[in-house]
Amino acid sequence: MSQQVNEMVYLGGEVTKSLGIARSSLTKYCIALENKDYKFIRGSNNSRAFRSKDVLLLQRMKDLVQDKGMTMETAVNVVLSMLPEEERTGAVLDENKAITSETPSKEQEENNQLSLLIDKLEYIDEISDRLNSMEKELKDIKTQNKLLQDQNDELKTTIETGSSKRDETLLSLIREVQDTKKMIAASQEKKWWEFWK
């Protein structure tokens, strides 16, 4: 029991990447094997989990179907016949049905533990996806922040430049007004020789 509990378990997405096949092909292979009484580990949501031996079996099946051009049924029979006797299932080895009643409960316990492990792995995958999504959103926010900061700096520069030009224009106008007032005052001032008139 402890040997199988510590065994590595793979999810469907990992297996499809590993085998280089589509998810639909994996499902067809699994259904064909299950029709011959081969058992995969199932999670609480009835999703399949794959042990290393399952992945090897599926790899052999893929090779036979895709490379050798065998039919699905023939490939299933060939790969199941290559399994050691203790790993064969009902359709290939009928004496598997005569196992003692102690084995199913032990197997059930192992499947329950593996199901829990699969559920935890799926939960970890979901959290990982969420974290990746949040990390992407954070990067987007940082990019937007940087863009707003650059626009703010540009606006400050524009305001400071405009303010400086406005001050210069205002000073220039004040000087012109003062010069005009001096000229008006000078023209209205009487000359000393005009005091007697």
PDB file of C-alpha atoms in Angstrom:
ATOM      1  CA  MET A   1       0.000   0.000   0.000  1.00  0.00           C
ATOM      2  CA  SER A   2       2.653   2.560   0.971  1.00  0.00           C
ATOM      3  CA  GLN A   3       4.525   1.954  -2.257  1.00  0.00           C
ATOM      4  CA  GLN A   4       1.521   2.901  -4.414  1.00  0.00           C
ATOM      5  CA  VAL A   5       0.445   5.808  -2.189  1.00  0.00           C
ATOM      6  CA  ASN A   6       3.814   7.515  -2.658  1.00  0.00           C
ATOM      7  CA  GLU A   7       3.724   6.893  -6.410  1.00  0.00           C
ATOM      8  CA  MET A   8       3.666   9.974  -8.639  1.00  0.00           C
ATOM      9  CA  VAL A   9       0.275  10.779 -10.145  1.00  0.00           C
ATOM     10  CA  TYR A  10      -0.242  12.840 -13.306  1.00  0.00           C
ATOM     11  CA  LEU A  11      -3.278  14.789 -14.464  1.00  0.00           C
ATOM     12  CA  GLY A  12      -4.715  14.541 -17.969  1.00  0.00           C
ATOM     13  CA  GLY A  13      -3.167  17.812 -19.174  1.00  0.00           C
ATOM     14  CA  GLU A  14       0.305  16.673 -18.151  1.00  0.00           C
ATOM     15  CA  VAL A  15      -0.141  13.309 -19.881  1.00  0.00           C
ATOM     16  CA  THR A  16      -1.323  14.881 -23.156  1.00  0.00           C
ATOM     17  CA  LYS A  17       1.743  17.139 -23.190  1.00  0.00           C
ATOM     18  CA  SER A  18       4.021  14.244 -22.328  1.00  0.00           C
ATOM     19  CA  LEU A  19       2.587  12.015 -25.062  1.00  0.00           C
ATOM     20  CA  GLY A  20       2.132  14.813 -27.580  1.00  0.00           C
ATOM     21  CA  ILE A  21      -1.505  13.953 -28.250  1.00  0.00           C
ATOM     22  CA  ALA A  22      -4.797  15.836 -28.061  1.00  0.00           C
ATOM     23  CA  ARG A  23      -7.015  15.540 -25.007  1.00  0.00           C
ATOM     24  CA  SER A  24      -9.690  13.810 -27.129  1.00  0.00           C
ATOM     25  CA  SER A  25      -7.175  11.126 -28.198  1.00  0.00           C
ATOM     26  CA  LEU A  26      -6.217  10.499 -24.573  1.00  0.00           C
ATOM     27  CA  THR A  27      -9.893  10.099 -23.702  1.00  0.00           C
ATOM     28  CA  LYS A  28     -10.409   7.607 -26.580  1.00  0.00           C
ATOM     29  CA  TYR A  29      -7.393   5.556 -25.456  1.00  0.00           C
ATOM     30  CA  CYS A  30      -8.619   5.528 -21.859  1.00  0.00           C
ATOM     31  CA  ILE A  31     -12.136   4.499 -22.814  1.00  0.00           C
ATOM     32  CA  ALA A  32     -10.780   1.696 -25.016  1.00  0.00           C
ATOM     33  CA  LEU A  33      -8.649   0.429 -22.115  1.00  0.00           C
ATOM     34  CA  GLU A  34     -11.518   0.721 -19.625  1.00  0.00           C
ATOM     35  CA  ASN A  35     -13.745  -1.257 -21.995  1.00  0.00           C
ATOM     36  CA  LYS A  36     -11.234  -4.102 -21.516  1.00  0.00           C
ATOM     37  CA  ASP A  37     -11.527  -3.691 -17.693  1.00  0.00           C
ATOM     38  CA  TYR A  38      -8.339  -1.689 -17.218  1.00  0.00           C
ATOM     39  CA  LYS A  39      -8.762   0.612 -14.234  1.00  0.00           C
ATOM     40  CA  PHE A  40      -7.474   4.166 -13.876  1.00  0.00           C
ATOM     41  CA  ILE A  41      -7.451   6.079 -10.625  1.00  0.00           C
ATOM     42  CA  ARG A  42     -10.403   8.459 -10.355  1.00  0.00           C
ATOM     43  CA  GLY A  43     -10.629  11.751  -8.442  1.00  0.00           C
ATOM     44  CA  SER A  44     -13.686  12.893  -6.477  1.00  0.00           C
ATOM     45  CA  ASN A  45     -14.991  14.678  -9.591  1.00  0.00           C
ATOM     46  CA  ASN A  46     -14.533  11.420 -11.554  1.00  0.00           C
ATOM     47  CA  SER A  47     -11.520  12.765 -13.464  1.00  0.00           C
ATOM     48  CA  ARG A  48      -8.788  10.282 -14.329  1.00  0.00           C
ATOM     49  CA  ALA A  49      -5.358  10.363 -12.753  1.00  0.00           C
ATOM     50  CA  PHE A  50      -2.453   8.514 -14.286  1.00  0.00           C
ATOM     51  CA  ARG A  51       0.343   6.612 -12.619  1.00  0.00           C
ATOM     52  CA  SER A  52       3.697   6.157 -14.351  1.00  0.00           C
ATOM     53  CA  LYS A  53       2.702   2.681 -15.520  1.00  0.00           C
ATOM     54  CA  ASP A  54      -0.496   4.131 -17.030  1.00  0.00           C
ATOM     55  CA  VAL A  55       1.517   6.743 -18.945  1.00  0.00           C
ATOM     56  CA  LEU A  56       3.865   4.047 -20.290  1.00  0.00           C
ATOM     57  CA  LEU A  57       0.886   1.922 -21.330  1.00  0.00           C
ATOM     58  CA  LEU A  58      -0.698   4.901 -23.116  1.00  0.00           C
ATOM     59  CA  GLN A  59       2.637   5.694 -24.810  1.00  0.00           C
ATOM     60  CA  ARG A  60       2.834   2.130 -26.163  1.00  0.00           C
ATOM     61  CA  MET A  61      -0.746   2.354 -27.322  1.00  0.00           C
ATOM     62  CA  LYS A  62      -0.115   5.659 -29.082  1.00  0.00           C
ATOM     63  CA  ASP A  63       2.933   4.196 -30.826  1.00  0.00           C
ATOM     64  CA  LEU A  64       0.945   1.199 -32.039  1.00  0.00           C
ATOM     65  CA  VAL A  65      -2.039   3.214 -33.268  1.00  0.00           C
ATOM     66  CA  GLN A  66      -0.195   6.166 -34.818  1.00  0.00           C
ATOM     67  CA  ASP A  67       3.104   4.656 -35.952  1.00  0.00           C
ATOM     68  CA  LYS A  68       2.159   1.039 -36.677  1.00  0.00           C
ATOM     69  CA  GLY A  69      -1.333   1.776 -37.977  1.00  0.00           C
ATOM     70  CA  MET A  70      -3.100  -0.723 -35.690  1.00  0.00           C
ATOM     71  CA  THR A  71      -6.745  -0.423 -34.855  1.00  0.00           C
ATOM     72  CA  MET A  72      -7.613   0.806 -31.384  1.00  0.00           C
ATOM     73  CA  GLU A  73      -8.959  -2.577 -30.265  1.00  0.00           C
ATOM     74  CA  THR A  74      -5.881  -4.458 -31.498  1.00  0.00           C
ATOM     75  CA  ALA A  75      -3.564  -1.935 -29.835  1.00  0.00           C
ATOM     76  CA  VAL A  76      -5.446  -2.316 -26.527  1.00  0.00           C
ATOM     77  CA  ASN A  77      -5.133  -6.099 -26.647  1.00  0.00           C
ATOM     78  CA  VAL A  78      -1.424  -5.894 -27.497  1.00  0.00           C
ATOM     79  CA  VAL A  79      -0.520  -3.442 -24.717  1.00  0.00           C
ATOM     80  CA  LEU A  80      -2.580  -5.288 -22.122  1.00  0.00           C
ATOM     81  CA  SER A  81      -0.944  -8.580 -23.105  1.00  0.00           C
ATOM     82  CA  MET A  82       2.494  -6.997 -22.500  1.00  0.00           C
ATOM     83  CA  LEU A  83       1.618  -6.178 -18.878  1.00  0.00           C
ATOM     84  CA  PRO A  84       2.948  -8.465 -16.139  1.00  0.00           C
ATOM     85  CA  GLU A  85       0.374 -10.990 -15.013  1.00  0.00           C
ATOM     86  CA  GLU A  86      -0.357  -9.280 -11.680  1.00  0.00           C
ATOM     87  CA  GLU A  87      -1.186  -6.008 -13.491  1.00  0.00           C
ATOM     88  CA  ARG A  88      -3.461  -7.499 -16.160  1.00  0.00           C
ATOM     89  CA  THR A  89      -7.153  -6.859 -15.886  1.00  0.00           C
ATOM     90  CA  GLY A  90     -10.319  -8.892 -16.458  1.00  0.00           C
ATOM     91  CA  ALA A  91     -10.501  -8.931 -20.262  1.00  0.00           C
ATOM     92  CA  VAL A  92      -6.931 -10.163 -20.667  1.00  0.00           C
ATOM     93  CA  LEU A  93      -6.472 -12.333 -17.611  1.00  0.00           C
ATOM     94  CA  ASP A  94      -9.615 -13.917 -16.195  1.00  0.00           C
ATOM     95  CA  GLU A  95      -7.994 -15.202 -12.994  1.00  0.00           C
ATOM     96  CA  ASN A  96      -7.764 -11.585 -11.763  1.00  0.00           C
ATOM     97  CA  LYS A  97     -11.418 -11.946 -10.813  1.00  0.00           C
ATOM     98  CA  ALA A  98     -10.499 -14.565  -8.209  1.00  0.00           C
ATOM     99  CA  ILE A  99      -8.614 -12.153  -5.920  1.00  0.00           C
ATOM    100  CA  THR A 100      -9.309 -12.328  -2.193  1.00  0.00           C
ATOM    101  CA  SER A 101     -11.794  -9.915  -0.607  1.00  0.00           C
ATOM    102  CA  GLU A 102      -8.957  -8.235   1.342  1.00  0.00           C
ATOM    103  CA  THR A 103      -7.383  -6.779  -1.818  1.00  0.00           C
ATOM    104  CA  PRO A 104     -10.357  -4.643  -2.974  1.00  0.00           C
ATOM    105  CA  SER A 105     -10.575  -2.884   0.389  1.00  0.00           C
ATOM    106  CA  LYS A 106      -6.853  -2.257   0.370  1.00  0.00           C
ATOM    107  CA  GLU A 107      -7.099  -1.088  -3.237  1.00  0.00           C
ATOM    108  CA  GLN A 108     -10.103   1.061  -2.342  1.00  0.00           C
ATOM    109  CA  GLU A 109      -8.142   2.687   0.485  1.00  0.00           C
ATOM    110  CA  GLU A 110      -5.258   3.398  -1.890  1.00  0.00           C
ATOM    111  CA  ASN A 111      -7.674   4.836  -4.460  1.00  0.00           C
ATOM    112  CA  ASN A 112      -9.234   7.049  -1.785  1.00  0.00           C
ATOM    113  CA  GLN A 113      -5.838   8.361  -0.765  1.00  0.00           C
ATOM    114  CA  LEU A 114      -4.877   8.902  -4.388  1.00  0.00           C
ATOM    115  CA  SER A 115      -8.200  10.651  -4.996  1.00  0.00           C
ATOM    116  CA  LEU A 116      -7.452  13.015  -2.144  1.00  0.00           C
ATOM    117  CA  LEU A 117      -4.008  13.603  -3.594  1.00  0.00           C
ATOM    118  CA  ILE A 118      -5.494  14.288  -7.029  1.00  0.00           C
ATOM    119  CA  ASP A 119      -7.966  16.751  -5.530  1.00  0.00           C
ATOM    120  CA  LYS A 120      -5.127  18.542  -3.763  1.00  0.00           C
ATOM    121  CA  LEU A 121      -3.092  18.658  -6.973  1.00  0.00           C
ATOM    122  CA  GLU A 122      -6.059  20.096  -8.859  1.00  0.00           C
ATOM    123  CA  TYR A 123      -6.538  22.677  -6.102  1.00  0.00           C
ATOM    124  CA  ILE A 124      -2.841  23.586  -6.275  1.00  0.00           C
ATOM    125  CA  ASP A 125      -3.117  23.930 -10.070  1.00  0.00           C
ATOM    126  CA  GLU A 126      -6.126  26.212  -9.627  1.00  0.00           C
ATOM    127  CA  ILE A 127      -4.269  28.362  -7.089  1.00  0.00           C
ATOM    128  CA  SER A 128      -1.238  28.478  -9.364  1.00  0.00           C
ATOM    129  CA  ASP A 129      -3.436  29.660 -12.245  1.00  0.00           C
ATOM    130  CA  ARG A 130      -4.960  32.333 -10.019  1.00  0.00           C
ATOM    131  CA  LEU A 131      -1.526  33.487  -8.878  1.00  0.00           C
ATOM    132  CA  ASN A 132      -0.321  33.689 -12.471  1.00  0.00           C
ATOM    133  CA  SER A 133      -3.420  35.702 -13.356  1.00  0.00           C
ATOM    134  CA  MET A 134      -2.869  38.040 -10.409  1.00  0.00           C
ATOM    135  CA  GLU A 135       0.794  38.433 -11.326  1.00  0.00           C
ATOM    136  CA  LYS A 136      -0.194  39.403 -14.876  1.00  0.00           C
ATOM    137  CA  GLU A 137      -2.747  41.906 -13.552  1.00  0.00           C
ATOM    138  CA  LEU A 138      -0.092  43.361 -11.234  1.00  0.00           C
ATOM    139  CA  LYS A 139       2.301  43.782 -14.166  1.00  0.00           C
ATOM    140  CA  ASP A 140      -0.476  45.505 -16.137  1.00  0.00           C
ATOM    141  CA  ILE A 141      -1.182  47.821 -13.208  1.00  0.00           C
ATOM    142  CA  LYS A 142       2.530  48.642 -12.868  1.00  0.00           C
ATOM    143  CA  THR A 143       2.704  49.407 -16.595  1.00  0.00           C
ATOM    144  CA  GLN A 144      -0.348  51.652 -16.348  1.00  0.00           C
ATOM    145  CA  ASN A 145       1.128  53.309 -13.259  1.00  0.00           C
ATOM    146  CA  LYS A 146       4.370  54.016 -15.101  1.00  0.00           C
ATOM    147  CA  LEU A 147       2.441  55.453 -18.058  1.00  0.00           C
ATOM    148  CA  LEU A 148       0.403  57.705 -15.753  1.00  0.00           C
ATOM    149  CA  GLN A 149       3.576  58.812 -13.946  1.00  0.00           C
ATOM    150  CA  ASP A 150       5.217  59.702 -17.282  1.00  0.00           C
ATOM    151  CA  GLN A 151       2.111  61.625 -18.347  1.00  0.00           C
ATOM    152  CA  ASN A 152       2.058  63.395 -14.990  1.00  0.00           C
ATOM    153  CA  ASP A 153       5.733  64.376 -15.336  1.00  0.00           C
ATOM    154  CA  GLU A 154       5.092  65.608 -18.882  1.00  0.00           C
ATOM    155  CA  LEU A 155       2.097  67.641 -17.675  1.00  0.00           C
ATOM    156  CA  LYS A 156       4.167  69.192 -14.863  1.00  0.00           C
ATOM    157  CA  THR A 157       6.874  70.152 -17.348  1.00  0.00           C
ATOM    158  CA  THR A 158       4.270  71.685 -19.678  1.00  0.00           C
ATOM    159  CA  ILE A 159       2.682  73.624 -16.806  1.00  0.00           C
ATOM    160  CA  GLU A 160       6.062  74.870 -15.562  1.00  0.00           C
ATOM    161  CA  THR A 161       7.061  75.936 -19.079  1.00  0.00           C
ATOM    162  CA  GLY A 162       3.694  77.656 -19.630  1.00  0.00           C
ATOM    163  CA  SER A 163       3.896  79.307 -16.222  1.00  0.00           C
ATOM    164  CA  SER A 164       7.383  80.611 -16.953  1.00  0.00           C
ATOM    165  CA  LYS A 165       6.273  82.037 -20.325  1.00  0.00           C
ATOM    166  CA  ARG A 166       3.197  83.580 -18.699  1.00  0.00           C
ATOM    167  CA  ASP A 167       5.368  85.267 -16.048  1.00  0.00           C
ATOM    168  CA  GLU A 168       7.699  86.652 -18.708  1.00  0.00           C
ATOM    169  CA  THR A 169       4.750  87.959 -20.747  1.00  0.00           C
ATOM    170  CA  LEU A 170       3.158  89.523 -17.661  1.00  0.00           C
ATOM    171  CA  LEU A 171       6.414  91.285 -16.702  1.00  0.00           C
ATOM    172  CA  SER A 172       6.795  92.525 -20.251  1.00  0.00           C
ATOM    173  CA  LEU A 173       3.239  93.939 -20.217  1.00  0.00           C
ATOM    174  CA  ILE A 174       3.819  95.620 -16.842  1.00  0.00           C
ATOM    175  CA  ARG A 175       6.980  97.279 -18.185  1.00  0.00           C
ATOM    176  CA  GLU A 176       5.136  98.471 -21.305  1.00  0.00           C
ATOM    177  CA  VAL A 177       2.319  99.921 -19.160  1.00  0.00           C
ATOM    178  CA  GLN A 178       4.871 101.698 -16.942  1.00  0.00           C
ATOM    179  CA  ASP A 179       6.721 103.044 -19.970  1.00  0.00           C
ATOM    180  CA  THR A 180       3.440 104.231 -21.494  1.00  0.00           C
ATOM    181  CA  LYS A 181       2.468 105.977 -18.224  1.00  0.00           C
ATOM    182  CA  LYS A 182       5.871 107.687 -18.110  1.00  0.00           C
ATOM    183  CA  MET A 183       5.456 108.853 -21.698  1.00  0.00           C
ATOM    184  CA  ILE A 184       1.954 110.179 -20.998  1.00  0.00           C
ATOM    185  CA  ALA A 185       3.117 111.890 -17.858  1.00  0.00           C
ATOM    186  CA  ALA A 186       6.088 113.358 -19.688  1.00  0.00           C
ATOM    187  CA  SER A 187       3.916 114.694 -22.483  1.00  0.00           C
ATOM    188  CA  GLN A 188       1.490 116.314 -20.049  1.00  0.00           C
ATOM    189  CA  GLU A 189       4.200 117.928 -17.997  1.00  0.00           C
ATOM    190  CA  LYS A 190       4.725 121.568 -18.794  1.00  0.00           C
ATOM    191  CA  LYS A 191       8.123 122.725 -19.797  1.00  0.00           C
ATOM    192  CA  TRP A 192       9.748 125.433 -17.606  1.00  0.00           C
ATOM    193  CA  TRP A 193       9.372 128.076 -20.285  1.00  0.00           C
ATOM    194  CA  GLU A 194       5.682 127.291 -20.560  1.00  0.00           C
ATOM    195  CA  PHE A 195       4.891 128.148 -16.917  1.00  0.00           C
ATOM    196  CA  TRP A 196       4.139 131.801 -17.839  1.00  0.00           C
ATOM    197  CA  LYS A 197       1.638 131.100 -20.432  1.00  0.00           C
TER     198      LYS A 197
END
